[in-house]
Amino acid sequence: MRKWFWGFLFIAFGFVCSIAAERNPRTERISGSAGDVLEDDPVGRLKVYVYELPSKYNKKILQKDPRCLSHMFAAEIYMHRFLLSSPVRTLNPEEADWFYTPIYATCDLTPTGLPLPFKSPRMVRSAIQLISSSWPYWNRTEGADHFFVVPHDFGACFHYQEEKAIERGILPILQRATLVQTFGQRNHVCLNEGSITIPPYAPPQKMQARQIPLDTPRSIFVYFRGLFYDVNNDPEGGYYARGARAAVWENFKNNPLFDISTEHPTTYYEDMQRAIFCLCPLGWAPWSPRLVEAVVFGCIPVIIADDIVLPFADAIPWEEIGVFVAEEDVPKLDTILTSIPPEVILRKQRLLANPSMKRAMLFPQPALPGDAFHQILNGLARKLPHQKSIYLKPGEKILNWTAGPVGDLKPW
Amino acid sequence: MKLSALQQSYLGRRSNSFRSSGPLDSSSDGAFKSPAAVFWLVLHGLSCLISLLLGFRFSRLVFLLLSTSSTYTSPFHSPTELAKTLDIRSVIPADPVGNVPLPFPNKTATNSRVVVGRHGIRIRPWPHPNPVEVMKAHRIIERVQTEQRLQFGVKDPRKIIVVTPTYVRTFQSLHLTGVMHSLMLVPYDLVWIVVEAGGVSNETASLIAKSGLRTIHVGFNQRMPNSWDGRHKLETKMRLRGLRIVREKKLDGIVIFADDSNMHSMELFDEIQNVKWFGAVSVGILASSANIDETVVEKRGEEENPRMPVQGPACNVSNMLAGWHTFNTLPFAGKTAVYIDDRATVLPRKLEWSGFILNSSLLWKDGDKPEWMKDIDTLDGDIESPLDLVKDPSVVEPLGSCGRRVLLWWLRVEARADSKFPPRWIIDPPLEITVPSKRTPWPDTPPELPSHEKPVIRIQEPIIKHTTKTRTSRSKRRSKRKHDETRTDRGTTGFDKTLQN
């Protein structure tokens, strides 16, 4: 009788084990530094109040130039639209944990589509003057429970040239606010502690439309399309990308494993899906939409940017998903990539195949659970509850409203 | 991403990079109107003037000369930085209090080893691929593709059994090599049954041995007749012989018929994994010959039908088998090839065997096969089309998105009946006949042949005259090509001589 009982237990155990092992090994769950945070639901964990600014700060700017909806900095516009209809929005500012100011600071485009940041500081200043005079919440904390989306090249430093951006530093009045930006580099003036790094905007429909069958064999070893030398601004090289892109070209232009060129092929997205590694080197700024594209298309990103801070770095374990190569190791890139064991490569591909990973990098309209909007809210929720010290005593002032270049103080 | 940086003056950029190397500099500016800074300024002005004169950036040249190592890597302002740090270090112990901040990791902006400014472009001494690494990369690619196939490809792929009838002739090597290479690329398990008319020969055996595949080579004791009609009939018999082998050995898998002159696409082998019992695919017919009549061309033009004819299953709107596309032989009436080396069009049968796929369990004696399958032992060779194997043609499964995808092509090309070729395509014994070239730019030595050559013997004059006529005063390259051609011409005539002996 005993024997039967144990036998039955053993069989049942084996059965359960086999079912568990039957689970599809195609994807792996991403356990971030704080557990499975990619799938956290921010609804109920925080409340966001959206200031009603006059439309000259947002709608009118967008009307003047609708290209802002499709360029890499479009996250600021879509974030506003998402928050307006999201369940985390509250119409009662007294119960809000975070305050959002909808300014489209990156929407002043040149004819070729590049954003000019020269008026952005004045615009932000004028907006903050408005909210601090019309609502008491800014003065309560001097912006420490406010967040701003500044997806520009160097975040709230508001300049596209790194030296000028460093010179300006983060706009003084935004020093206490939480900045949601695409730029991230450790120990850099333009990245504050506590900023949330987000991926640049990449159009989700375009990418979904260009998917190829998953059984198409990946036959390209390393893929890259883009500039190596910026001949307009840095003809000799060495300045652009700190010489890293030029080094990639000079070392690997003759290497058949590296499919790199400056062409703009129409099959760019399809080619990425046929490649194993996709290079994501820095350009004038360390971030690039290539990271998003690589993750969506399942190509392992090879990140060549020293000290870069990648999007949602506290939720996504980037070291397990991508390959990091120091800029000084670029001449040895082929050795580095070929010496990665195949099991590691397969594991990275499985992590990339996880749909929650792909969703976390995108800004779909309408918003889906687990997408980049929700990751931003998760990041904001993780910073709660606010410390008591951010609430200023009445009459106390920390920020210097007149700091910064004189040009910034002009009204907008 | 940037507007032109030409507005920024050279000096301005320099001062920026001064600032960016850290607040150490800015704070130490007061303490040091350092000789290093003044020196640098002077040097800088001088190189500016020289550059104006020369027309390019002189400092680059200096840079190049200064760098000693082969990897050219120093950041542009490193000499100043070094100077500053050295100076500062010498001061700190003496004056710990004061306005010089301690250079320890409290400041965030200083400790970044990432510096703005001009960097060198690192190029390794031999920027070319390393063959060992290339092989490693290819192994990685293979592993990734195997994994992809495991995950997204066909689940539980079945073995493929290929039945090929063949016989020894000039074009056999051409055709069989093509089929062999296609089969070697198939990612699934494969058994290749080669049935040879005229008995097993060394020729065929040596060819298929190069494939590395599992082969079953059997002979069929009849010689291949010289007419297409006879050939088609014999091939049918040989295929049935192949099917009998499947039955005897109880091979398990999917049976396809790969005629040796057909062209197969790789997608065919993926698609046939979907067959349940008896399937059919569309076959493209490449039936036109070199000697096509003008009348036929005109007729074709009138009919507005320039597309390649396709044989295979035809489906109706709901993707069910509704009929068959067969080859229209009317335009070719009377002008078709009868003998194998005729220069007229070779026509396929109504339905070619190569378009049909069987589950091998249909051929077994026992086992659960559907009742519509005839036993192949009861048939005896005089089958017109593969549909005669089944009692009810409507059970055939159309494959390749219901016959819309053409997955293989049918072609029949053969050499002249009297054409000869060296056995196993090895020149042995060596050539006895060579013809010295005349009127070439090269000196009058005979062309180089393998070392065990016998000395040259002259051949009849008419042939030489024919070849030299074409070699008039052309360019060197043309004459070289002609030279090679005449060499091969001589080769074949030489073979004729040797084989006739």
PDB file of C-alpha atoms in Angstrom, chain B residues 357-463:
ATOM      1  CA  ILE B 357       4.976  13.905 -53.166  1.00  0.00           C
ATOM      2  CA  LEU B 358       4.123  10.757 -51.250  1.00  0.00           C
ATOM      3  CA  ASN B 359       4.150   9.723 -47.671  1.00  0.00           C
ATOM      4  CA  SER B 360       6.310   6.630 -47.608  1.00  0.00           C
ATOM      5  CA  SER B 361       3.869   4.677 -45.495  1.00  0.00           C
ATOM      6  CA  LEU B 362       1.583   4.624 -48.533  1.00  0.00           C
ATOM      7  CA  LEU B 363       4.028   2.254 -50.123  1.00  0.00           C
ATOM      8  CA  TRP B 364       4.383  -0.251 -47.334  1.00  0.00           C
ATOM      9  CA  LYS B 365       2.795  -3.608 -47.550  1.00  0.00           C
ATOM     10  CA  ASP B 366       1.085  -3.411 -44.213  1.00  0.00           C
ATOM     11  CA  GLY B 367       0.318  -0.545 -41.951  1.00  0.00           C
ATOM     12  CA  ASP B 368      -2.467   1.924 -41.925  1.00  0.00           C
ATOM     13  CA  LYS B 369      -2.688   3.535 -45.291  1.00  0.00           C
ATOM     14  CA  PRO B 370      -5.822   4.967 -46.793  1.00  0.00           C
ATOM     15  CA  GLU B 371      -7.807   2.664 -48.986  1.00  0.00           C
ATOM     16  CA  TRP B 372      -7.504   4.838 -52.061  1.00  0.00           C
ATOM     17  CA  MET B 373      -3.852   3.931 -52.517  1.00  0.00           C
ATOM     18  CA  LYS B 374      -3.135   1.173 -54.962  1.00  0.00           C
ATOM     19  CA  ASP B 375      -0.570  -1.425 -54.092  1.00  0.00           C
ATOM     20  CA  ILE B 376       2.496  -0.798 -56.247  1.00  0.00           C
ATOM     21  CA  ASP B 377       3.189  -4.457 -56.665  1.00  0.00           C
ATOM     22  CA  THR B 378      -0.010  -4.810 -58.591  1.00  0.00           C
ATOM     23  CA  LEU B 379       0.993  -2.126 -61.072  1.00  0.00           C
ATOM     24  CA  ASP B 380       3.450  -3.019 -63.684  1.00  0.00           C
ATOM     25  CA  GLY B 381       5.131  -0.081 -65.245  1.00  0.00           C
ATOM     26  CA  ASP B 382       2.610   1.051 -67.751  1.00  0.00           C
ATOM     27  CA  ILE B 383       1.319   3.946 -65.753  1.00  0.00           C
ATOM     28  CA  GLU B 384       0.669   7.098 -67.671  1.00  0.00           C
ATOM     29  CA  SER B 385       0.754   9.549 -64.827  1.00  0.00           C
ATOM     30  CA  PRO B 386       1.368   9.436 -61.113  1.00  0.00           C
ATOM     31  CA  LEU B 387      -2.318   9.905 -60.507  1.00  0.00           C
ATOM     32  CA  ASP B 388      -2.700   6.309 -61.563  1.00  0.00           C
ATOM     33  CA  LEU B 389      -1.282   5.323 -58.218  1.00  0.00           C
ATOM     34  CA  VAL B 390      -4.435   6.417 -56.514  1.00  0.00           C
ATOM     35  CA  LYS B 391      -7.957   5.315 -57.168  1.00  0.00           C
ATOM     36  CA  ASP B 392      -9.469   8.700 -56.553  1.00  0.00           C
ATOM     37  CA  PRO B 393      -7.581  11.763 -57.784  1.00  0.00           C
ATOM     38  CA  SER B 394      -9.450  14.151 -55.538  1.00  0.00           C
ATOM     39  CA  VAL B 395      -7.549  13.059 -52.443  1.00  0.00           C
ATOM     40  CA  VAL B 396      -4.407  14.803 -53.614  1.00  0.00           C
ATOM     41  CA  GLU B 397      -3.315  17.671 -51.361  1.00  0.00           C
ATOM     42  CA  PRO B 398      -2.229  20.812 -53.166  1.00  0.00           C
ATOM     43  CA  LEU B 399       0.919  22.240 -51.619  1.00  0.00           C
ATOM     44  CA  GLY B 400       2.773  25.517 -52.018  1.00  0.00           C
ATOM     45  CA  SER B 401      -0.147  27.793 -51.116  1.00  0.00           C
ATOM     46  CA  CYS B 402      -2.507  25.714 -53.179  1.00  0.00           C
ATOM     47  CA  GLY B 403      -0.303  25.498 -56.206  1.00  0.00           C
ATOM     48  CA  ARG B 404       0.303  29.228 -56.506  1.00  0.00           C
ATOM     49  CA  ARG B 405       4.000  28.928 -55.693  1.00  0.00           C
ATOM     50  CA  VAL B 406       6.254  27.292 -58.238  1.00  0.00           C
ATOM     51  CA  LEU B 407       8.809  25.376 -56.237  1.00  0.00           C
ATOM     52  CA  LEU B 408      10.713  23.484 -58.913  1.00  0.00           C
ATOM     53  CA  TRP B 409      11.410  23.690 -62.633  1.00  0.00           C
ATOM     54  CA  TRP B 410      11.382  20.962 -65.236  1.00  0.00           C
ATOM     55  CA  LEU B 411      13.937  20.970 -67.985  1.00  0.00           C
ATOM     56  CA  ARG B 412      15.289  18.439 -70.429  1.00  0.00           C
ATOM     57  CA  VAL B 413      18.560  19.238 -72.113  1.00  0.00           C
ATOM     58  CA  GLU B 414      20.783  16.580 -73.584  1.00  0.00           C
ATOM     59  CA  ALA B 415      23.869  16.529 -75.747  1.00  0.00           C
ATOM     60  CA  ARG B 416      24.222  15.050 -79.191  1.00  0.00           C
ATOM     61  CA  ALA B 417      23.931  11.306 -79.408  1.00  0.00           C
ATOM     62  CA  ASP B 418      27.482  10.917 -80.640  1.00  0.00           C
ATOM     63  CA  SER B 419      29.018  13.189 -78.078  1.00  0.00           C
ATOM     64  CA  LYS B 420      31.713  11.676 -75.994  1.00  0.00           C
ATOM     65  CA  PHE B 421      33.225  12.681 -72.750  1.00  0.00           C
ATOM     66  CA  PRO B 422      36.190  11.433 -70.793  1.00  0.00           C
ATOM     67  CA  PRO B 423      35.161   8.777 -68.276  1.00  0.00           C
ATOM     68  CA  ARG B 424      34.651  10.410 -64.908  1.00  0.00           C
ATOM     69  CA  TRP B 425      35.784  13.643 -66.531  1.00  0.00           C
ATOM     70  CA  ILE B 426      39.401  12.855 -65.836  1.00  0.00           C
ATOM     71  CA  ILE B 427      41.897  13.361 -68.610  1.00  0.00           C
ATOM     72  CA  ASP B 428      43.563   9.990 -68.537  1.00  0.00           C
ATOM     73  CA  PRO B 429      45.546   8.893 -70.511  1.00  0.00           C
ATOM     74  CA  PRO B 430      46.904  12.390 -71.118  1.00  0.00           C
ATOM     75  CA  LEU B 431      46.326  14.224 -74.337  1.00  0.00           C
ATOM     76  CA  GLU B 432      48.183  12.889 -77.282  1.00  0.00           C
ATOM     77  CA  ILE B 433      47.215  15.564 -79.708  1.00  0.00           C
ATOM     78  CA  THR B 434      48.053  19.180 -79.187  1.00  0.00           C
ATOM     79  CA  VAL B 435      48.206  21.907 -81.729  1.00  0.00           C
ATOM     80  CA  PRO B 436      50.823  24.598 -81.491  1.00  0.00           C
ATOM     81  CA  SER B 437      49.417  28.066 -81.729  1.00  0.00           C
ATOM     82  CA  LYS B 438      50.451  30.285 -84.563  1.00  0.00           C
ATOM     83  CA  ARG B 439      50.340  34.004 -84.864  1.00  0.00           C
ATOM     84  CA  THR B 440      50.012  34.712 -81.173  1.00  0.00           C
ATOM     85  CA  PRO B 441      51.857  37.409 -79.257  1.00  0.00           C
ATOM     86  CA  TRP B 442      53.573  34.697 -77.290  1.00  0.00           C
ATOM     87  CA  PRO B 443      56.700  32.947 -78.428  1.00  0.00           C
ATOM     88  CA  ASP B 444      56.305  29.747 -80.391  1.00  0.00           C
ATOM     89  CA  THR B 445      56.338  27.302 -77.526  1.00  0.00           C
ATOM     90  CA  PRO B 446      53.444  24.928 -77.126  1.00  0.00           C
ATOM     91  CA  PRO B 447      50.968  25.667 -74.313  1.00  0.00           C
ATOM     92  CA  GLU B 448      51.739  24.224 -70.879  1.00  0.00           C
ATOM     93  CA  LEU B 449      50.045  20.929 -70.136  1.00  0.00           C
ATOM     94  CA  PRO B 450      50.428  18.544 -67.165  1.00  0.00           C
ATOM     95  CA  SER B 451      53.964  17.355 -66.669  1.00  0.00           C
ATOM     96  CA  HIS B 452      53.342  13.753 -67.752  1.00  0.00           C
ATOM     97  CA  GLU B 453      52.569  15.018 -71.206  1.00  0.00           C
ATOM     98  CA  LYS B 454      53.859  13.362 -74.344  1.00  0.00           C
ATOM     99  CA  PRO B 455      55.438  15.706 -76.899  1.00  0.00           C
ATOM    100  CA  VAL B 456      53.260  17.462 -79.402  1.00  0.00           C
ATOM    101  CA  ILE B 457      52.051  16.052 -82.679  1.00  0.00           C
ATOM    102  CA  ARG B 458      50.616  18.127 -85.390  1.00  0.00           C
ATOM    103  CA  ILE B 459      46.984  17.782 -86.336  1.00  0.00           C
ATOM    104  CA  GLN B 460      45.371  18.324 -89.751  1.00  0.00           C
ATOM    105  CA  GLU B 461      45.723  21.744 -91.258  1.00  0.00           C
ATOM    106  CA  PRO B 462      42.031  22.563 -91.907  1.00  0.00           C
ATOM    107  CA  ILE B 463      41.253  22.701 -88.247  1.00  0.00           C
TER     108      ILE B 463
END
